[in-house]
GROMACS .gro file of C-alpha atoms in nm:
model
  327
    1MET     CA    1   1.225  -2.235  -3.716
    2SER     CA    2   1.051  -1.979  -3.937
    3ARG     CA    3   0.675  -2.003  -3.983
    4LYS     CA    4   0.461  -1.887  -4.272
    5VAL     CA    5   0.117  -1.740  -4.214
    6PHE     CA    6  -0.154  -1.864  -4.448
    7HIS     CA    7  -0.474  -1.660  -4.490
    8ASN     CA    8  -0.807  -1.809  -4.588
    9TYR     CA    9  -0.868  -1.497  -4.798
   10LYS     CA   10  -0.675  -1.336  -5.083
   11THR     CA   11  -0.426  -1.061  -5.017
   12LEU     CA   12  -0.237  -0.835  -5.257
   13THR     CA   13   0.007  -1.023  -5.476
   14GLU     CA   14   0.331  -0.872  -5.605
   15ASN     CA   15   0.189  -0.864  -5.958
   16GLN     CA   16  -0.118  -0.674  -5.836
   17LYS     CA   17   0.103  -0.422  -5.657
   18ILE     CA   18   0.301  -0.368  -5.976
   19SER     CA   19  -0.014  -0.326  -6.186
   20LEU     CA   20  -0.149  -0.063  -5.944
   21ASN     CA   21   0.146   0.152  -6.058
   22CYS     CA   22   0.140   0.336  -5.728
   23GLN     CA   23   0.339   0.659  -5.748
   24TYR     CA   24   0.453   0.891  -5.474
   25CYS     CA   25   0.392   1.260  -5.485
   26SER     CA   26   0.649   1.457  -5.289
   27PRO     CA   27   0.533   1.478  -4.928
   28GLU     CA   28   0.451   1.815  -4.780
   29GLY     CA   29   0.490   1.926  -4.422
   30SER     CA   30   0.423   2.222  -4.199
   31PHE     CA   31   0.476   2.305  -3.834
   32GLY     CA   32   0.298   2.532  -3.594
   33ILE     CA   33   0.152   2.583  -3.248
   34HIS     CA   34  -0.200   2.446  -3.199
   35SER     CA   35  -0.398   2.556  -3.507
   36GLU     CA   36  -0.161   2.836  -3.610
   37THR     CA   37   0.090   2.747  -3.881
   38VAL     CA   38   0.439   2.885  -3.830
   39GLY     CA   39   0.605   2.769  -4.150
   40PRO     CA   40   0.662   2.491  -4.403
   41LEU     CA   41   0.862   2.181  -4.316
   42GLN     CA   42   1.138   2.140  -4.574
   43LEU     CA   43   1.175   1.772  -4.662
   44LYS     CA   44   1.497   1.684  -4.844
   45ALA     CA   45   1.517   1.353  -5.032
   46ALA     CA   46   1.760   1.114  -4.862
   47GLY     CA   47   1.767   0.853  -5.139
   48ASP     CA   48   1.644   0.789  -5.492
   49SER     CA   49   1.287   0.848  -5.609
   50GLN     CA   50   1.180   0.494  -5.519
   51THR     CA   51   1.278   0.494  -5.153
   52ASN     CA   52   1.036   0.768  -5.039
   53GLU     CA   53   1.287   0.869  -4.771
   54TYR     CA   54   1.345   1.223  -4.645
   55ILE     CA   55   1.540   1.432  -4.397
   56ILE     CA   56   1.395   1.748  -4.242
   57ASP     CA   57   1.612   2.026  -4.380
   58ASN     CA   58   1.509   2.334  -4.179
   59VAL     CA   59   1.620   2.202  -3.842
   60ASP     CA   60   1.726   2.547  -3.721
   61SER     CA   61   1.371   2.685  -3.733
   62TRP     CA   62   1.171   2.377  -3.634
   63ASP     CA   63   1.190   2.221  -3.290
   64PRO     CA   64   0.990   1.895  -3.259
   65GLY     CA   65   0.958   1.952  -2.886
   66GLN     CA   66   0.796   2.293  -2.933
   67TYR     CA   67   0.589   2.273  -3.251
   68ASP     CA   68   0.315   2.050  -3.386
   69CYS     CA   69   0.393   1.884  -3.718
   70CYS     CA   70   0.162   1.806  -4.010
   71ILE     CA   71   0.269   1.556  -4.279
   72SER     CA   72   0.077   1.502  -4.602
   73GLN     CA   73   0.146   1.270  -4.898
   74LYS     CA   74  -0.061   1.198  -5.207
   75LEU     CA   75  -0.059   0.853  -5.367
   76LEU     CA   76  -0.155   0.794  -5.730
   77PHE     CA   77  -0.294   0.463  -5.861
   78ASP     CA   78  -0.396   0.316  -6.194
   79THR     CA   79  -0.777   0.320  -6.186
   80SER     CA   80  -0.828   0.013  -6.403
   81ALA     CA   81  -0.590  -0.189  -6.182
   82LEU     CA   82  -0.789  -0.082  -5.875
   83GLN     CA   83  -1.105  -0.203  -6.049
   84GLY     CA   84  -0.932  -0.538  -6.099
   85LEU     CA   85  -0.919  -0.585  -5.723
   86PHE     CA   86  -1.298  -0.633  -5.731
   87GLN     CA   87  -1.290  -0.903  -6.000
   88ASN     CA   88  -1.282  -1.281  -5.959
   89ASP     CA   89  -0.905  -1.293  -5.915
   90GLY     CA   90  -0.904  -0.983  -5.696
   91VAL     CA   91  -0.912  -0.942  -5.319
   92THR     CA   92  -1.276  -0.851  -5.261
   93THR     CA   93  -1.630  -0.882  -5.398
   94LYS     CA   94  -1.782  -0.636  -5.646
   95ASP     CA   95  -2.012  -0.470  -5.391
   96SER     CA   96  -1.747  -0.420  -5.120
   97THR     CA   97  -1.560  -0.102  -5.034
   98LEU     CA   98  -1.183  -0.079  -4.987
   99GLY     CA   99  -0.993   0.174  -4.782
  100ILE     CA  100  -0.633   0.284  -4.734
  101ALA     CA  101  -0.498   0.323  -4.384
  102ALA     CA  102  -0.162   0.455  -4.271
  103LEU     CA  103   0.020   0.276  -3.991
  104TRP     CA  104   0.282   0.504  -3.839
  105GLN     CA  105   0.563   0.427  -3.598
  106ILE     CA  106   0.831   0.632  -3.424
  107ASP     CA  107   1.139   0.418  -3.372
  108LYS     CA  108   1.300   0.622  -3.095
  109THR     CA  109   0.999   0.606  -2.861
  110GLY     CA  110   0.816   0.298  -2.990
  111ILE     CA  111   0.494   0.500  -3.017
  112ARG     CA  112   0.272   0.390  -3.304
  113GLY     CA  113  -0.074   0.453  -3.436
  114CYS     CA  114  -0.312   0.417  -3.728
  115ILE     CA  115  -0.523   0.662  -3.924
  116ASP     CA  116  -0.768   0.608  -4.207
  117SER     CA  117  -0.705   0.819  -4.516
  118GLY     CA  118  -1.080   0.873  -4.536
  119CYS     CA  119  -1.113   0.736  -4.888
  120ALA     CA  120  -1.381   0.484  -4.980
  121ILE     CA  121  -1.286   0.289  -5.291
  122SER     CA  122  -1.575   0.109  -5.459
  123LEU     CA  123  -1.618  -0.034  -5.805
  124GLN     CA  124  -1.897   0.216  -5.874
  125THR     CA  125  -1.690   0.523  -5.787
  126LEU     CA  126  -1.386   0.393  -5.977
  127ARG     CA  127  -1.589   0.364  -6.297
  128GLN     CA  128  -1.647   0.740  -6.277
  129CYS     CA  129  -1.278   0.826  -6.226
  130ASP     CA  130  -1.004   0.921  -6.469
  131ARG     CA  131  -0.730   0.676  -6.561
  132THR     CA  132  -0.539   0.779  -6.249
  133THR     CA  133  -0.688   0.791  -5.901
  134GLY     CA  134  -0.534   0.992  -5.617
  135VAL     CA  135  -0.556   0.937  -5.243
  136THR     CA  136  -0.411   1.184  -4.992
  137TYR     CA  137  -0.296   1.095  -4.641
  138THR     CA  138  -0.259   1.371  -4.382
  139GLN     CA  139  -0.154   1.335  -4.020
  140LYS     CA  140  -0.089   1.589  -3.747
  141PHE     CA  141   0.161   1.501  -3.474
  142PRO     CA  142   0.155   1.703  -3.150
  143ALA     CA  143   0.465   1.872  -3.015
  144GLY     CA  144   0.696   1.641  -2.824
  145LEU     CA  145   0.584   1.323  -2.999
  146LEU     CA  146   0.828   1.299  -3.291
  147ALA     CA  147   1.186   1.185  -3.237
  148GLY     CA  148   1.430   0.971  -3.432
  149THR     CA  149   1.270   0.828  -3.746
  150LEU     CA  150   0.902   0.833  -3.846
  151GLN     CA  151   0.778   0.552  -4.072
  152ILE     CA  152   0.435   0.557  -4.235
  153HIS     CA  153   0.315   0.235  -4.401
  154PHE     CA  154   0.023   0.253  -4.644
  155ILE     CA  155  -0.210  -0.047  -4.608
  156LEU     CA  156  -0.505  -0.160  -4.820
  157TYR     CA  157  -0.792  -0.294  -4.609
  158LEU     CA  158  -1.155  -0.400  -4.638
  159LYS     CA  159  -1.355  -0.095  -4.533
  160GLU     CA  160  -1.707  -0.226  -4.580
  161PRO     CA  161  -1.790  -0.585  -4.684
  162GLY     CA  162  -2.062  -0.624  -4.943
  163LEU     CA  163  -2.378  -0.831  -4.919
  164ARG     CA  164  -2.223  -1.096  -5.138
  165THR     CA  165  -1.979  -1.349  -5.003
  166ALA     CA  166  -1.726  -1.547  -5.200
  167TYR     CA  167  -1.481  -1.818  -5.111
  168GLY     CA  168  -1.132  -1.678  -5.061
  169LYS     CA  169  -1.251  -1.318  -5.022
  170ALA     CA  170  -1.225  -1.126  -4.693
  171SER     CA  171  -1.562  -1.058  -4.533
  172LEU     CA  172  -1.472  -0.888  -4.204
  173ALA     CA  173  -1.449  -0.508  -4.196
  174GLY     CA  174  -1.099  -0.391  -4.112
  175THR     CA  175  -0.922  -0.693  -4.261
  176LEU     CA  176  -0.572  -0.594  -4.381
  177LEU     CA  177  -0.512  -0.696  -4.741
  178GLY     CA  178  -0.151  -0.593  -4.788
  179GLU     CA  179   0.098  -0.307  -4.791
  180LEU     CA  180   0.074  -0.099  -5.106
  181MET     CA  181   0.430   0.028  -5.145
  182ASN     CA  182   0.746   0.128  -4.966
  183PRO     CA  183   0.674   0.330  -4.650
  184LEU     CA  184   0.725   0.703  -4.621
  185ILE     CA  185   1.034   0.751  -4.402
  186ILE     CA  186   1.114   1.087  -4.243
  187HIS     CA  187   1.424   1.129  -4.029
  188ILE     CA  188   1.340   1.376  -3.755
  189ASP     CA  189   1.675   1.410  -3.578
  190GLY     CA  190   1.999   1.229  -3.504
  191ASP     CA  191   1.882   0.889  -3.621
  192ALA     CA  192   1.892   0.991  -3.987
  193PRO     CA  193   2.115   0.784  -4.208
  194ALA     CA  194   2.348   1.070  -4.298
  195PHE     CA  195   2.631   0.867  -4.143
  196PRO     CA  196   2.620   0.498  -4.238
  197VAL     CA  197   2.717   0.329  -3.911
  198VAL     CA  198   2.723  -0.052  -3.885
  199THR     CA  199   2.824  -0.281  -3.600
  200VAL     CA  200   3.021  -0.607  -3.608
  201SER     CA  201   3.165  -0.839  -3.346
  202SER     CA  202   3.533  -0.891  -3.425
  203PRO     CA  203   3.746  -0.993  -3.123
  204GLY     CA  204   4.101  -0.866  -3.135
  205ARG     CA  205   4.032  -0.579  -3.374
  206GLU     CA  206   4.022  -0.204  -3.304
  207LEU     CA  207   3.717  -0.020  -3.172
  208TRP     CA  208   3.623   0.127  -3.511
  209TRP     CA  209   3.737   0.155  -3.870
  210LEU     CA  210   3.617   0.269  -4.213
  211GLU     CA  211   3.523   0.048  -4.505
  212PHE     CA  212   3.490   0.177  -4.861
  213GLY     CA  213   3.334  -0.010  -5.151
  214THR     CA  214   3.534  -0.101  -5.459
  215ASP     CA  215   3.515   0.098  -5.783
  216ILE     CA  216   3.323   0.380  -5.615
  217ASP     CA  217   3.169   0.660  -5.821
  218PRO     CA  218   3.079   0.922  -5.557
  219ARG     CA  219   2.854   1.109  -5.801
  220SER     CA  220   2.612   0.817  -5.837
  221ASP     CA  221   2.683   0.559  -5.563
  222SER     CA  222   2.463   0.604  -5.258
  223PHE     CA  223   2.589   0.726  -4.921
  224THR     CA  224   2.510   0.394  -4.754
  225GLU     CA  225   2.705   0.114  -4.588
  226ASP     CA  226   2.743  -0.056  -4.927
  227PHE     CA  227   2.993   0.211  -5.030
  228VAL     CA  228   3.095   0.402  -4.716
  229ALA     CA  229   3.065   0.254  -4.367
  230ILE     CA  230   3.178   0.354  -4.020
  231VAL     CA  231   3.222   0.015  -3.854
  232LEU     CA  232   3.189  -0.017  -3.474
  233ASN     CA  233   3.328  -0.327  -3.305
  234GLU     CA  234   3.095  -0.465  -3.036
  235ALA     CA  235   3.366  -0.708  -2.922
  236HIS     CA  236   3.602  -0.427  -2.816
  237ALA     CA  237   3.632  -0.359  -2.444
  238ASP     CA  238   3.544   0.011  -2.490
  239TYR     CA  239   3.237  -0.041  -2.709
  240GLY     CA  240   3.002   0.024  -2.417
  241ARG     CA  241   3.152   0.371  -2.374
  242LEU     CA  242   3.012   0.471  -2.714
  243LYS     CA  243   2.650   0.448  -2.597
  244ASN     CA  244   2.429   0.633  -2.356
  245GLY     CA  245   2.146   0.387  -2.296
  246GLU     CA  246   2.028   0.278  -2.640
  247GLN     CA  247   2.169   0.581  -2.821
  248TYR     CA  248   2.518   0.648  -2.956
  249ASP     CA  249   2.563   0.975  -2.769
  250THR     CA  250   2.878   0.995  -2.557
  251PRO     CA  251   3.199   1.202  -2.576
  252LEU     CA  252   3.387   0.895  -2.701
  253PHE     CA  253   3.137   0.832  -2.980
  254ARG     CA  254   3.150   1.197  -3.088
  255GLU     CA  255   3.529   1.173  -3.108
  256VAL     CA  256   3.504   0.852  -3.312
  257LEU     CA  257   3.248   1.017  -3.541
  258ALA     CA  258   3.463   1.327  -3.586
  259SER     CA  259   3.771   1.120  -3.668
  260ALA     CA  260   3.575   0.902  -3.912
  261LEU     CA  261   3.419   1.201  -4.089
  262GLU     CA  262   3.753   1.371  -4.117
  263GLU     CA  263   3.891   1.062  -4.290
  264ILE     CA  264   3.586   1.037  -4.518
  265PHE     CA  265   3.614   1.400  -4.629
  266ARG     CA  266   3.986   1.363  -4.672
  267TYR     CA  267   3.944   1.044  -4.877
  268PHE     CA  268   3.695   1.198  -5.119
  269TYR     CA  269   3.800   1.565  -5.133
  270LEU     CA  270   4.178   1.551  -5.089
  271ASP     CA  271   4.300   1.205  -5.182
  272GLN     CA  272   4.100   0.992  -5.427
  273PHE     CA  273   3.821   1.197  -5.587
  274SER     CA  274   3.922   1.563  -5.577
  275ASN     CA  275   3.822   1.616  -5.942
  276GLU     CA  276   3.489   1.432  -5.923
  277MET     CA  277   3.378   1.622  -5.612
  278THR     CA  278   3.397   1.955  -5.799
  279MET     CA  279   3.164   1.842  -6.081
  280GLU     CA  280   2.843   1.931  -5.896
  281GLU     CA  281   2.618   1.917  -6.200
  282ASP     CA  282   2.669   1.540  -6.218
  283PHE     CA  283   2.560   1.466  -5.860
  284GLN     CA  284   2.263   1.234  -5.810
  285GLU     CA  285   2.020   1.256  -5.519
  286GLY     CA  286   2.131   1.033  -5.231
  287SER     CA  287   2.482   0.996  -5.369
  288ILE     CA  288   2.804   1.019  -5.168
  289SER     CA  289   2.887   1.349  -5.337
  290MET     CA  290   2.546   1.496  -5.258
  291ALA     CA  291   2.558   1.389  -4.893
  292LEU     CA  292   2.907   1.528  -4.836
  293LYS     CA  293   2.823   1.850  -5.020
  294TYR     CA  294   2.514   1.889  -4.801
  295MET     CA  295   2.724   1.860  -4.484
  296LYS     CA  296   2.997   2.079  -4.633
  297ASP     CA  297   2.753   2.360  -4.716
  298CYS     CA  298   2.536   2.339  -4.405
  299PHE     CA  299   2.818   2.309  -4.152
  300ALA     CA  300   3.097   2.504  -4.324
  301ILE     CA  301   3.332   2.209  -4.365
  302ASP     CA  302   3.659   2.349  -4.500
  303THR     CA  303   3.843   2.100  -4.722
  304ASP     CA  304   4.112   2.339  -4.846
  305THR     CA  305   4.376   2.200  -4.612
  306VAL     CA  306   4.413   1.908  -4.371
  307GLU     CA  307   4.433   2.151  -4.079
  308ASN     CA  308   4.115   2.337  -4.176
  309LEU     CA  309   3.934   2.010  -4.233
  310HIS     CA  310   4.029   1.885  -3.887
  311LYS     CA  311   3.906   2.204  -3.716
  312SER     CA  312   3.581   2.242  -3.912
  313VAL     CA  313   3.471   1.879  -3.872
  314ARG     CA  314   3.518   1.896  -3.496
  315SER     CA  315   3.334   2.225  -3.485
  316MET     CA  316   3.048   2.058  -3.671
  317ILE     CA  317   3.025   1.768  -3.425
  318ARG     CA  318   3.063   1.993  -3.123
  319ASN     CA  319   2.795   2.242  -3.225
  320SER     CA  320   2.538   2.042  -3.419
  321THR     CA  321   2.488   1.709  -3.245
  322GLY     CA  322   2.115   1.636  -3.247
  323LYS     CA  323   2.041   1.924  -3.483
  324GLY     CA  324   1.981   1.726  -3.797
  325VAL     CA  325   2.318   1.554  -3.808
  326ALA     CA  326   2.268   1.179  -3.793
  327LEU     CA  327   2.449   0.999  -3.517
   0.00000   0.00000   0.00000
């Protein structure tokens, strides 16, 4: 039975989140050794502008096991809406101070942590600001820490309670008042969603198959399981041979992945959408066309003939597993 948690203090409502008009600035990254910067980290959008999701694009020059990594993102808010959080129907008293913390988590290792952005948001300082207020979060991750997918959640909290107290208002420093927006998601290595893989339990069916959505427009529809999915059958006797521990990383899985990708490229480039796939100016970020073009350009996928496609896809899987290709 599900349980709801009731707080004796106000937290951010959906309407308040909308009024804050929080906007993402494109995140920036760099990598280096100790305090010496080696180069910029190229972050490529993996979805639309609202998802705040990225894939590291310069995987050939950056090794997460060798280099430190610094990630920075600026958030913009409507100043008047922030001031409203100190009013009667807000989340805190007029003489309190709010802060923004970032809770980060690495899915592959389970390591997580928290860092304060350093900002101190008070009603007095907001009255001196422009219509838009910016807060920047920066975090350095040491070499060897990042793997899989990094998620950073931005949380509003009570930094310093005021002298006043009010019924329904948080009064303990550090109280979490709600998540501000969608998290920043950065895919470090093979866990990136470049290949939409889903699992089902279907006794009597084959080990894997492909599913395509209906009425697909590859130029605008996203490269997700809603439109293109590699389906793995947990009920098949050989399903266990696809995994190495918790990861899909075995010779059998790589063969399944190669076969599935070959069919996907063939479906879009040779069979159903050969005309649409050549109209590159119409591609949208995160679309099927953009994702396949990215793989085609980065890994020299040759779609001129069925034979060339077969060879180049298998060369891609053989030579680039774990180097930015999602598994």
